[in-house]
Amino acid sequence: MMRYVIVGYGIAGVSAVREIKHQDPEGRVVVITPEPLPPYYRPLITLLIHSPETPIELDEEDAGAEFFTDRAVALRPEEKVVVLASGRKVHYDRLLIATGGVPYIPPVEDLPSQGVFTIRNREDALAIGRYSERCKSAAVIGGGLVGIKTAEALQKRGLEVNVVETMEEILHGRLDKKGTGIIRHRLEEMGIKIYTTQTVNRVITREGAPRELILSSGKRIEADMIVIATGIRASIEWMSDSGIKVSRGIVVDEYMRTTIEDIYAAGDVVEFPDLLTGSSLVSGLWINALQMGRVAGSNMAGGSSRYPGALSVMNAAEIVDIPFISAGIIEPSNGLELIERQRPAYRRFIFEDDVLRGIVFLENVERAGLYINLIRSGRRLGRLKEKAIEGVLSYADLWGQDSRH
Ligand SMILES: Cc1cc2nc3c(=O)[nH]c(=O)nc-3n(C[C@H](O)[C@H](O)[C@H](O)COP(=O)(O)OP(=O)(O)OC[C@H]3O[C@@H](n4cnc5c(N)ncnc54)[C@H](O)[C@@H]3O)c2cc1C
């Protein structure tokens, strides 16, 4: 009987286990996870900051696996063994590394030990919510998706919230300028203050907790607590002596195999070429982690699934009650055509001739899945291009006739 070991039970680990159990119901699956069960929908954890009872658990029927609540601290491929923090050694026939990402903390002078948080796990969000009860103001360092979701949650909790972002705009790389502008305006209307092209030079503390931040412009902002949301690093330190090839993340092939036999990796822990640009990336996106996990699980159980590659821009989120979806190339470069529509809601399309390369949909995200499939497939649209732009394209249009001419 095959013994599968899964390290990390985020969405990549969860979807791998589902796939293994589907293909090899007799196989023995061991999951190593430091987080309490059940697994949950990580993109929703910021809701726990203001509403700790929000149900965010993944609908996970009995996974049919054995769970060790522990953390992997070393990997010895020559013995086919994972070493856990408790000292236990777990043998595998096939191993999946799905340890996700860890928050990156930039160097900031005088960061106090109290009142400073990062946000990755459910427990982090709950701790931020509890601490915020004693605070009037907060600073979120980093205006990406995680930072903005956190700012929104803290504002809902009644705090005065400041966001400090080094780039020219918040949500950098997630949305185009116009889309970002619409969301920024809504955030500012709610009272969230946003400081772009600024860094934090110093933190002024009182009794070991934050009090004020001094920004690179010299501006001083009040903050009784700080949340750092400046991106993630692949969580690979624990296996750094294993001999597996890593760069920014674990290097895998399209079958999600690492450079060592019988060891697979999936999710935020791997780096993978972008489907459109070919440049390597650590995806940081839920849907990519889910798909990679599925491919890895299938291949571990004897299949031969291929992961076609990630779209580095591939977001489906809702911020300040504005749902948005962006995918593929969102800023046109040489040879690409930009088409925008303002009504009934803001939509932007990037075309290369009649091939769709990217979209941004704000407020009305209807049929976005169909457009994302088009981007992935690279299909020529011919005369259906106009229908696509007007939002009246259907699956029947695409599958019912040959649109190449
Ligand atoms: C606040 C927030 C908001 C987000 N919003 C969005 C969004 O709107 N859209 C989107 O696409 N994505 C979003 N993301 C990103 C998304 O959640 C991740 O891309 C996704 O969860 C990655 O899944 P994963 O399984 O690769 O890793 P993870 O979900 O990080 O799971 C990895 C698991 O491995 C465990 N682990 C780590 N080290 C070890 C070890 N040594 N031994 C054992 N276990 C270990 C971790 O504790 C964790 O449980 C958001 C993330 C956060 C934090």
XYZ file of N, CA and C and ligand atoms in Angstrom, residues 7-13 32-35 40 42-46 70-73 98-101 119-121 145-146 149-150 174 235 238 266-269 283-287 289 314-317, ligand 1:
200
model
N 2.815 17.672 3.566
C 3.270 18.635 4.580
C 2.592 19.972 4.276
N 1.695 20.391 5.184
C 0.946 21.635 4.988
C -0.445 21.309 4.487
N -1.473 21.893 5.160
C -2.859 21.571 4.790
C -3.642 22.848 4.497
N -3.041 23.707 3.669
C -3.797 24.814 3.070
C -4.512 24.253 1.858
N -4.945 25.123 0.949
C -5.758 24.637 -0.174
C -4.962 23.715 -1.099
N -3.645 23.931 -1.228
C -2.857 23.039 -2.091
C -2.852 21.624 -1.496
N -2.598 21.525 -0.187
C -2.603 20.227 0.490
C -3.977 19.588 0.455
N 0.635 16.460 7.721
C 1.310 17.142 8.833
C 0.893 18.607 8.774
N 0.214 19.059 9.817
C -0.256 20.449 9.818
C -0.147 21.068 11.212
N 0.478 22.237 11.305
C 0.557 22.890 12.615
C -0.745 23.611 12.973
N -1.634 23.797 11.986
C -2.870 24.541 12.262
C -3.981 23.584 12.676
N -9.438 25.960 6.210
C -10.353 27.086 5.986
C -9.950 27.877 4.749
N -8.535 30.731 3.334
C -7.594 31.755 3.829
C -7.923 33.174 3.354
N -8.353 33.378 2.087
C -8.646 34.755 1.668
C -9.721 35.452 2.507
N -10.465 34.689 3.318
C -11.525 35.321 4.114
C -11.117 35.650 5.538
N -9.866 35.384 5.930
C -9.532 35.528 7.359
C -9.650 36.959 7.873
N -9.518 37.959 6.982
C -9.618 39.335 7.496
C -11.008 39.613 8.075
N 1.579 18.969 13.936
C 3.016 19.126 14.164
C 3.575 19.958 13.029
N 4.847 20.224 13.062
C 5.490 21.036 12.030
C 6.699 20.275 11.513
N 6.882 20.253 10.213
C 8.069 19.596 9.654
C 9.272 20.507 9.875
N 10.388 19.947 10.292
C 11.584 20.782 10.514
C 12.762 20.351 9.639
N 3.607 21.374 0.666
C 2.563 22.380 0.407
C 2.526 23.349 1.589
N 3.715 23.892 1.912
C 3.830 24.690 3.137
C 3.569 26.179 2.904
N 3.130 26.557 1.701
C 2.637 27.910 1.474
C 3.689 28.995 1.630
N 3.230 30.130 2.150
C 4.123 31.275 2.285
C 4.190 31.775 3.715
N -0.197 38.960 9.050
C -1.464 38.231 8.907
C -1.343 37.162 7.835
N -1.390 35.914 8.267
C -1.360 34.795 7.328
C -2.370 33.714 7.725
N -2.458 33.485 9.048
C -3.307 32.395 9.541
C -4.535 32.937 10.257
N -3.394 43.459 -1.740
C -4.711 42.891 -1.453
C -4.884 42.586 0.041
N -3.869 41.974 0.628
C -3.974 41.588 2.035
C -4.019 42.837 2.921
N -7.470 44.613 2.501
C -8.541 43.865 3.183
C -8.432 44.059 4.697
N -7.192 44.087 5.203
C -6.978 44.267 6.641
C -7.411 45.668 7.066
N -2.479 44.202 -9.296
C -3.752 43.461 -9.190
C -4.792 44.069 -10.112
N 7.629 29.291 1.972
C 8.005 28.716 3.269
C 8.903 27.484 3.053
N 12.614 25.282 6.273
C 12.634 24.011 7.003
C 13.248 22.875 6.188
N 3.497 22.071 -4.343
C 2.371 22.796 -4.946
C 1.985 23.988 -4.090
N 1.406 25.000 -4.747
C 0.869 26.163 -4.027
C 1.868 27.302 -3.930
N 1.675 28.138 -2.907
C 2.510 29.335 -2.744
C 3.978 29.003 -2.480
N 4.284 27.750 -2.204
C 5.665 27.380 -1.894
C 6.508 27.165 -3.165
N 3.202 32.339 -6.949
C 1.900 32.854 -7.361
C 1.178 33.658 -6.287
N 1.086 33.120 -5.076
C 0.361 33.849 -4.035
C -1.134 33.923 -4.270
N -1.661 33.038 -5.088
C -3.091 33.095 -5.386
C -3.775 31.756 -5.120
N -4.949 31.872 -4.519
C -5.735 30.731 -4.090
C -6.012 29.743 -5.226
N -6.532 30.249 -6.340
C -6.965 29.349 -7.412
C -5.765 28.602 -8.013
N -3.041 27.775 -6.358
C -2.644 26.761 -5.360
C -3.576 25.552 -5.444
N -4.483 37.120 -11.531
C -5.646 36.233 -11.588
C -6.361 36.432 -10.270
N -7.099 37.527 -10.176
C -7.698 37.869 -8.897
C -9.194 37.870 -8.963
N -9.789 37.348 -7.939
C -11.213 37.510 -7.752
C -11.354 37.937 -6.308
N -11.738 39.167 -6.085
C -11.817 39.644 -4.706
C -12.937 40.652 -4.588
C -5.439 37.822 4.342
C -5.265 37.113 3.037
C -6.103 37.437 1.977
C -5.949 36.791 0.746
N -6.799 37.112 -0.253
C -6.698 36.456 -1.447
C -7.609 36.719 -2.519
O -8.510 37.569 -2.405
N -7.479 36.025 -3.676
C -6.494 35.069 -3.840
O -6.401 34.443 -4.900
N -5.620 34.781 -2.842
C -5.693 35.451 -1.657
N -4.808 35.157 -0.650
C -3.724 34.177 -0.916
C -4.201 32.739 -0.742
O -4.768 32.594 0.516
C -3.013 31.796 -0.935
O -2.542 31.925 -2.264
C -3.363 30.330 -0.688
O -3.899 30.163 0.586
C -2.117 29.439 -0.863
O -2.415 28.131 -0.504
P -1.286 27.077 -0.082
O -2.001 25.820 0.231
O -0.208 27.074 -1.090
O -0.610 27.697 1.231
P -1.231 28.078 2.627
O -2.674 28.390 2.508
O -0.323 29.131 3.192
O -1.088 26.747 3.491
C 0.154 26.274 3.911
C -0.011 25.529 5.209
O 1.248 24.917 5.516
C 1.525 25.095 6.886
N 2.975 24.985 7.104
C 3.925 25.937 6.918
N 5.143 25.458 7.255
C 4.959 24.176 7.662
C 5.837 23.146 8.109
N 7.157 23.344 8.228
N 5.308 21.949 8.449
C 3.954 21.727 8.323
N 3.085 22.664 7.880
C 3.573 23.876 7.565
C 0.965 26.469 7.180
O 0.754 26.646 8.569
C -0.343 26.425 6.389
O -1.367 25.863 7.146
C -4.939 35.795 0.582
C -4.095 35.483 1.661
C -4.249 36.130 2.875
C -3.330 35.779 4.014
